[in-house]
Tab-separated table of C-alpha atoms and ligand atoms in Angstrom:
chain	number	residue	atom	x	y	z
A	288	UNK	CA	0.000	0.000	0.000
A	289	UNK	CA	1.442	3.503	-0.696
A	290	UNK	CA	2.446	5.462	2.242
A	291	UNK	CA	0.094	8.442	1.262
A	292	UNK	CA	-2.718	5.836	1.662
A	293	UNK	CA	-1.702	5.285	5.480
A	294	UNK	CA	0.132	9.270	6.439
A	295	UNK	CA	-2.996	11.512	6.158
A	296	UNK	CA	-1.560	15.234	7.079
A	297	UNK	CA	-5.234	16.741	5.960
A	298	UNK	CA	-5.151	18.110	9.518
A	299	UNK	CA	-2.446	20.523	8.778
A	300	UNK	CA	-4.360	22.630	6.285
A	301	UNK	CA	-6.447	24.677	8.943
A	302	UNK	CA	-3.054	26.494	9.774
A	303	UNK	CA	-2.930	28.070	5.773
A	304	UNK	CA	-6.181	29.990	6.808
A	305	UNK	CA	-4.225	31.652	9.741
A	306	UNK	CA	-1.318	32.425	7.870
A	307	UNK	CA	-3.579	33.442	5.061
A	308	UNK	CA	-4.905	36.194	7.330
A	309	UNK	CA	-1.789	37.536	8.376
A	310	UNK	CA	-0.447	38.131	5.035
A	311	UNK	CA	-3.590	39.965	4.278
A	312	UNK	CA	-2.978	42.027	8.051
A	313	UNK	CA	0.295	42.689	6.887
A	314	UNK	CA	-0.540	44.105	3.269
A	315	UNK	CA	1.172	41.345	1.286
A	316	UNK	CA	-1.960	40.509	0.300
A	317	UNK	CA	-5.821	41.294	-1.432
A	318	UNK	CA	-8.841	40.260	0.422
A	319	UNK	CA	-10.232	37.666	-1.284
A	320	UNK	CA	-7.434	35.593	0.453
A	321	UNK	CA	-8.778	35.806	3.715
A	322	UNK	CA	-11.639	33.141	4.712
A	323	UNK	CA	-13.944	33.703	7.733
A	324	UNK	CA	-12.192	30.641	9.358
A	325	UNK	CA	-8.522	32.720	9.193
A	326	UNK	CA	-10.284	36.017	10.293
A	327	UNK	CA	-11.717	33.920	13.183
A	328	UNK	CA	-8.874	31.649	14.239
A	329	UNK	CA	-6.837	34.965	14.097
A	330	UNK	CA	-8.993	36.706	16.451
A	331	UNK	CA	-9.092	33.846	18.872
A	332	UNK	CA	-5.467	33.289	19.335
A	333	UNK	CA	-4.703	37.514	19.488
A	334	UNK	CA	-4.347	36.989	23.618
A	335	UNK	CA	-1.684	34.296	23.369
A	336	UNK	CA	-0.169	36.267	20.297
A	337	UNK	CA	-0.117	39.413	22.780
A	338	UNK	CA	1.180	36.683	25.754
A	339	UNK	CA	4.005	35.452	24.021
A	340	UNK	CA	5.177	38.992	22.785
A	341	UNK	CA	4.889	40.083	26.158
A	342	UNK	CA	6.127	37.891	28.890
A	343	UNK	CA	8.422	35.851	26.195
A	344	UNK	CA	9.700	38.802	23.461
A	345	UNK	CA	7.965	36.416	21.242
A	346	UNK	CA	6.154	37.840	18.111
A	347	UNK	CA	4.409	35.285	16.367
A	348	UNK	CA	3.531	37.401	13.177
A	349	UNK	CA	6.856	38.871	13.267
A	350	UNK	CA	8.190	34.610	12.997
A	351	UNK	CA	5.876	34.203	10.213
A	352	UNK	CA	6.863	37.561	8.262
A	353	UNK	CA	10.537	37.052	8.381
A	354	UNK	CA	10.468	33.360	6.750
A	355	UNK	CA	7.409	34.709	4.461
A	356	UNK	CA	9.526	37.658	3.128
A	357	UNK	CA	13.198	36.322	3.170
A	358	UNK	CA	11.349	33.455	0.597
A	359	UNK	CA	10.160	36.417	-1.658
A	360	UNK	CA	13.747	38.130	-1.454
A	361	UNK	CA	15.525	34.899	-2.686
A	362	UNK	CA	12.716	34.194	-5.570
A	363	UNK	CA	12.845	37.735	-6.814
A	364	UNK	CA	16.719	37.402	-7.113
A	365	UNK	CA	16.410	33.892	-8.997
A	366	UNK	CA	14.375	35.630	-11.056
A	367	UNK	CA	15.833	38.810	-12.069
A	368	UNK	CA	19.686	37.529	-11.871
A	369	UNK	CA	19.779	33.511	-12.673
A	370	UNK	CA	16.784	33.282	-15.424
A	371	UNK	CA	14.247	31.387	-13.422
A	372	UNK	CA	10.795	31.363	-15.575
A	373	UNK	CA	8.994	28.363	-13.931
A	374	UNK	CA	8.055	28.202	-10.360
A	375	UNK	CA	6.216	25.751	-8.400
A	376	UNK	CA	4.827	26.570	-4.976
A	377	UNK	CA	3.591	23.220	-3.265
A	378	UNK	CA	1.665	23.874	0.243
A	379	UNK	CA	1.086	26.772	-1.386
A	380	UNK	CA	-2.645	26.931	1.202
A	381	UNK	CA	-3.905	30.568	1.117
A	382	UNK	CA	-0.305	32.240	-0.054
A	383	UNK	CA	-0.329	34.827	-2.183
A	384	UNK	CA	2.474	34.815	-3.580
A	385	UNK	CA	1.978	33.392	-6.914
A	386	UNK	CA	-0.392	35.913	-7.557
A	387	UNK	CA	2.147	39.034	-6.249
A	388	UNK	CA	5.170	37.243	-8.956
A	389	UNK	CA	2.644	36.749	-11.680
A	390	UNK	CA	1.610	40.476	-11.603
A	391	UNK	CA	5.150	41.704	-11.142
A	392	UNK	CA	6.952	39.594	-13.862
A	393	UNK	CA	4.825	38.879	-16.889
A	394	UNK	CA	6.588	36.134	-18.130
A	395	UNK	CA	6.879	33.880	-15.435
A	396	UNK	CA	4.885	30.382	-15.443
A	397	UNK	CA	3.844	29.724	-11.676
A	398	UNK	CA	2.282	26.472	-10.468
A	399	UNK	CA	0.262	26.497	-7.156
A	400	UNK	CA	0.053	22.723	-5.414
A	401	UNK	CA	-1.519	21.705	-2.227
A	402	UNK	CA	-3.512	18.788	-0.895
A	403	UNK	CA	-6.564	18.340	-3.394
A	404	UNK	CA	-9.314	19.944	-0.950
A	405	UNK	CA	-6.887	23.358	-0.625
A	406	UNK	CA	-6.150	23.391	-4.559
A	407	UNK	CA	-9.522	22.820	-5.305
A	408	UNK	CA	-10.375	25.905	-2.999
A	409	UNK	CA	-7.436	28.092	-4.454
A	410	UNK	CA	-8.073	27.404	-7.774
A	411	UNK	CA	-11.606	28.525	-7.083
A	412	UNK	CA	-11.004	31.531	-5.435
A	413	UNK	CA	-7.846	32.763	-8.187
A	414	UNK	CA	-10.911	31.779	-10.748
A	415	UNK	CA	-13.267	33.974	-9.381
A	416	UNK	CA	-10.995	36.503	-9.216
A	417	UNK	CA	-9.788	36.384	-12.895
A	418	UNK	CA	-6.317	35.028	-12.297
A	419	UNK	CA	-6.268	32.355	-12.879
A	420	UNK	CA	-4.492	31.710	-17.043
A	421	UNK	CA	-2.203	29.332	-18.698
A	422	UNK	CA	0.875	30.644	-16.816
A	423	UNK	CA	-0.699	30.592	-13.268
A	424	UNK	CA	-2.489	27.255	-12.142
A	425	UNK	CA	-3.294	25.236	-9.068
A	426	UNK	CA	-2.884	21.702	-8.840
A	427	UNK	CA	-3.452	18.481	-6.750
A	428	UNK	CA	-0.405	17.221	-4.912
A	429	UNK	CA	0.383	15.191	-1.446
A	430	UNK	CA	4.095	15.746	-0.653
A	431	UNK	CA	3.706	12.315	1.234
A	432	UNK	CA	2.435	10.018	-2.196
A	433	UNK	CA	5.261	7.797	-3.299
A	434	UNK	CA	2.914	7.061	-6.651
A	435	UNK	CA	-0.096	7.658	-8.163
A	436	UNK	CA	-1.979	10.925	-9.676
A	437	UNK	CA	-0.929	13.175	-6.288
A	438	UNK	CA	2.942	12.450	-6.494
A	439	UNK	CA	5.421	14.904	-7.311
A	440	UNK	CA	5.824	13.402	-11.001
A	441	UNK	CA	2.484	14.117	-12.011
A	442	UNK	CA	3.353	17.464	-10.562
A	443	UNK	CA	6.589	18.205	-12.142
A	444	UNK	CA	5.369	16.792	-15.449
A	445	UNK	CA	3.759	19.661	-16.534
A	446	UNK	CA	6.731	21.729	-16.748
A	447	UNK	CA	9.400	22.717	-19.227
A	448	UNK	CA	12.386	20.472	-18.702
A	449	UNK	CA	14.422	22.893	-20.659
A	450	UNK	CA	13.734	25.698	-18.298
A	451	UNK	CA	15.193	26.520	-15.118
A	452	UNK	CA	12.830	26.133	-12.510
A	453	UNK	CA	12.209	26.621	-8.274
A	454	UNK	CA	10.318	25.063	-5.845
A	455	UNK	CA	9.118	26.382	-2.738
A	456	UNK	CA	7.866	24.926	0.260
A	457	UNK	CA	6.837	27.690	3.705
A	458	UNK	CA	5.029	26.436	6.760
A	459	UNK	CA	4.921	22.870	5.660
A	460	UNK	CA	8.319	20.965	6.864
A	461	UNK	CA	8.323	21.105	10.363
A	462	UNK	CA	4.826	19.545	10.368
A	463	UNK	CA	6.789	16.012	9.476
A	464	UNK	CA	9.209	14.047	11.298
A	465	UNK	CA	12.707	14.416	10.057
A	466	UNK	CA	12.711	10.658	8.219
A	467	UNK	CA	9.130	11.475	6.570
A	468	UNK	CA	10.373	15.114	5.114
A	469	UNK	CA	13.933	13.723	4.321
A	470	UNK	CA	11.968	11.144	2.347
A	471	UNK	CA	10.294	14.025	0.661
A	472	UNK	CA	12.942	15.785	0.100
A	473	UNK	CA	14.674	12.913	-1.669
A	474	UNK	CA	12.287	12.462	-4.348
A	475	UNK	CA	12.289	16.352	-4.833
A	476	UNK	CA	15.549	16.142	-5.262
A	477	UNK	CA	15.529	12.982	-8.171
A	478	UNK	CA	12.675	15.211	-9.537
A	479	UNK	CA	14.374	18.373	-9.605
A	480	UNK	CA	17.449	16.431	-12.077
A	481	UNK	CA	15.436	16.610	-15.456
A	482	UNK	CA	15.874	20.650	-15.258
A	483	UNK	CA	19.004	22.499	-16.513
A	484	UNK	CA	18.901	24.438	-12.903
A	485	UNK	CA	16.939	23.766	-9.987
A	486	UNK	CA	16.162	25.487	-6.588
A	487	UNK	CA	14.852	24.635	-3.760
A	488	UNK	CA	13.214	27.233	-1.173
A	489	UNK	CA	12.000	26.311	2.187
A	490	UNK	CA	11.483	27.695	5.770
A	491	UNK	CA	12.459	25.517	8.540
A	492	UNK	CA	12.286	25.718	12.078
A	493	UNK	CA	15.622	24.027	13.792
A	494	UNK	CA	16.454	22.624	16.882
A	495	UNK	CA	18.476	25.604	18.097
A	496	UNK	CA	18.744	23.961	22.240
A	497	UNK	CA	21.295	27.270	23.374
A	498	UNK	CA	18.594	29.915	22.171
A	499	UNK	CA	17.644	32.726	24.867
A	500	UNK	CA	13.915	31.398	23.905
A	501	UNK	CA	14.346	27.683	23.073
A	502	UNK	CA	12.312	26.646	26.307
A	503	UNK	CA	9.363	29.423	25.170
A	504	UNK	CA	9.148	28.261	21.562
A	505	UNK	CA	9.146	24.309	22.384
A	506	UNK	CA	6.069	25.798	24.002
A	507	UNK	CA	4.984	27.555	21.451
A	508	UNK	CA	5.569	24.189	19.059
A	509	UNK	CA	3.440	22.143	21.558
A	510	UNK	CA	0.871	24.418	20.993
A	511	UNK	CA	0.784	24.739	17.627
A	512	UNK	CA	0.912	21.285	17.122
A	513	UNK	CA	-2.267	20.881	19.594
A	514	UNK	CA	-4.098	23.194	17.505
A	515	UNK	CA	-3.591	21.586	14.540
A	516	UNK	CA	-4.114	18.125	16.395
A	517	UNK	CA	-0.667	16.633	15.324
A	518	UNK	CA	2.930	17.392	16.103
A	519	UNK	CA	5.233	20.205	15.579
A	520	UNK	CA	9.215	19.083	15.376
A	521	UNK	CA	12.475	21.495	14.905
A	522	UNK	CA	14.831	19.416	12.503
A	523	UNK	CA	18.581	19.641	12.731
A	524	UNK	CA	20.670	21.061	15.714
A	525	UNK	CA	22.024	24.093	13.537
A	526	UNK	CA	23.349	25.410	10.128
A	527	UNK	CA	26.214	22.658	9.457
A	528	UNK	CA	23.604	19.878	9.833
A	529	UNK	CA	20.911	21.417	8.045
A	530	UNK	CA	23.523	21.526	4.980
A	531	UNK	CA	24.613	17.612	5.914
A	532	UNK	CA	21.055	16.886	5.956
A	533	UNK	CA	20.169	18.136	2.858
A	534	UNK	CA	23.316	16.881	1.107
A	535	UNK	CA	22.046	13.358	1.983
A	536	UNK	CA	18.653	14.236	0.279
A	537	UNK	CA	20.644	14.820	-2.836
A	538	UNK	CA	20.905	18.368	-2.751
A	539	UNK	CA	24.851	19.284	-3.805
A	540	UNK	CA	24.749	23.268	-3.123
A	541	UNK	CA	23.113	24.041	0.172
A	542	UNK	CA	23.046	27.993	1.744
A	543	UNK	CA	21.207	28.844	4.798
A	544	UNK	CA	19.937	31.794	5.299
A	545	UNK	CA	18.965	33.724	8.014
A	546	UNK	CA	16.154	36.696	8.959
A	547	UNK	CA	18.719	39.679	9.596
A	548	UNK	CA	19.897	39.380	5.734
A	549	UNK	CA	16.367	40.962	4.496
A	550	UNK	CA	17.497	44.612	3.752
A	551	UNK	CA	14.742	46.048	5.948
A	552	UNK	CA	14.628	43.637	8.342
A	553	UNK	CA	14.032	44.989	12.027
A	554	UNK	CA	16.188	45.096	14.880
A	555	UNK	CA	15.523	41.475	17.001
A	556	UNK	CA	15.779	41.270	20.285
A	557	UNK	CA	17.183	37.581	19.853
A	558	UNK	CA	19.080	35.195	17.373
A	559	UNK	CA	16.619	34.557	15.028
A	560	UNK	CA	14.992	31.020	15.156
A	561	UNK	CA	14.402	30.345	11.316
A	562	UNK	CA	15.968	30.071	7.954
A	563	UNK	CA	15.639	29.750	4.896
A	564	UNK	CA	17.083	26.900	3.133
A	565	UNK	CA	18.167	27.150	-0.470
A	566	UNK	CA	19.317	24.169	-1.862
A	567	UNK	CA	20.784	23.185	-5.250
A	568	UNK	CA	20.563	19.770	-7.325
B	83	LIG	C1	0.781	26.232	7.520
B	83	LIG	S1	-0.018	26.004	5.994
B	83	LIG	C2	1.058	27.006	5.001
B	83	LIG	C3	0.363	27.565	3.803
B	83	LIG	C4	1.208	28.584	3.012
B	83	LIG	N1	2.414	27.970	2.483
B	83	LIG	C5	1.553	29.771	3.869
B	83	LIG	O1	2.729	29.893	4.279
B	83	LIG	O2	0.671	30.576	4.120
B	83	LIG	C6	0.439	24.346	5.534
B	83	LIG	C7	-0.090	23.887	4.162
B	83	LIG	O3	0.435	22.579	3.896
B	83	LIG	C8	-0.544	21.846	3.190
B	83	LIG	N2	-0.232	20.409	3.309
B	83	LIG	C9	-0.370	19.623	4.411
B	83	LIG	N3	-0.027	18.366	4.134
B	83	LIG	C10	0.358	18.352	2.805
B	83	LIG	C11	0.790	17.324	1.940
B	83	LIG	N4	0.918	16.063	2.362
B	83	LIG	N5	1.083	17.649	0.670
B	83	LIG	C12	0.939	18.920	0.216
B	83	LIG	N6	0.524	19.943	1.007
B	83	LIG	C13	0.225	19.654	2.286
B	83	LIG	C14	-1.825	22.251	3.904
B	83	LIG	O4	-2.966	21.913	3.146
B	83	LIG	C15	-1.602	23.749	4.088
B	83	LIG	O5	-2.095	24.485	2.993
């Protein structure tokens, strides 16, 4: 039996409405991204948002914007310097990204991907909206399916293997246990070998033990991952082993990146506690 057939990670997909919401708060996004569910579970979880930014230092929606906007720093640079025309966003939930790239740069192709319940619900509301065309689509895809119609070679098959291409992934890896993502990330990577250049984009959370706030934000992880009735884990103890980790995936160029490299990014108060991964076939 395929492993998609026994991992079901459908319960993740309440978090995109959240996040959804907060791009829209923070003007990186229209309205018709934001669902009554995200404006809700927003509203619900302001007094531990305002508790953890006030007894810990802890600002969740300043976590969320650093990954969110250190992502769209490294695309637009793949873009403008290193020819990227194809993009594929998988977990791509409420993000509007793909619609922000495919209004800035008219010639870039831009595939949205999530589980099929979330792409059927994207591509619905992009449709309704009138942006939805032959260079930006949503399809079905389960990071988890080792074959079938939902795994990543159905996905990637739609693309130009003579053009360069990058995949993201944001709020999605952490989600997994390191042996199910690395798993992931391994067929990514065989998929990612047809292309004459391939990158890889992610956010990830790791396990940074000596961090002023480690002892807050395992709290913070415990929570999250009660709310979205799963588990939350931090992979890799710091930058060497993320680069290890990801070499073992088959990735042969690996850079980490961290927050206080965004040109505007605001004075923190602590280390930050994610990066961005970008990692090369
Ligand atoms: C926290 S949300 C992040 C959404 C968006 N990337 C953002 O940052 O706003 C996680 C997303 O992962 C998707 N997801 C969960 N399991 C998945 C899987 N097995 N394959 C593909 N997407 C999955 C969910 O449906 C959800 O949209």
């Amino acid at each position: 039996m395929p492993r998609a057939a026994r991992v079901d990670s459908a319960h993740i997909t309440p978090s995109a409405h959240y996040t959804g919401f907060v791009w829209y708060r923070h003007h990186l996004a229209e309205e018709p991204f934001v669902t009554p569910f995200g404006r809700l579970a927003h509203g619900l979880l302001a007094p531990v948002s305002w508790g953890a930014r006030v007894a810990f230092g802890l600002d969740v929606e300043h976590l969320l914007l650093q990954r969110h906007l250190l992502i769209d720093a490294l695309l637009r640079e793949a873009v403008e310097r290193r020819g990227v025309r194809q993009v594929v966003e998988i977990a791509c939930g409420l993000s509007p990204r793909g619609r922000r790239f495919c209004a800035r740069y008219p010639d870039l192709r831009y595939l949205e991907a999530d589980l099929p319940p979330m792409a059927a619900r994207k591509r619905l509301l992009l449709h309704e909206e009138g942006w939805l065309d032959a260079r930006h689509q949503v399809r079905p895809v389960d990071i988890l399916a080792e074959q079938g119609v939902h795994d990543l070679q159905a996905l990637f098959s739609g693309l130009d293997p003579e053009v360069p291409v990058l995949v993201i992934t944001e709020g999605l890896v952490n989600y997994f246990a390191l042996p199910v993502i690395e798993a992931f990330w391994g067929r990514l990577a065989t998929q990612l070998q047809q292309f004459p250049s391939a990158t890889y984009l992610t956010d990830l959370y790791p396990d940074l033990r000596e961090h002023p706030r480690y002892r807050q934000l395992r709290w913070g992880i415990d929570l999250v991952g009660r709310l979205t009735r799963g588990r939350y884990y931090l992979h890799y103890r710091g930058d060497s082993a993320i680069v290890d980790g990801f070499g073992r995936c088959g990735f042969g160029d690996v850079r980490v990146h961290d927050p206080k490299e965004l040109d505007a990014a605001p004075p923190d108060a602590w280390p930050a506690l994610v990066r961005v991964v970008e990692a090369r076939v």
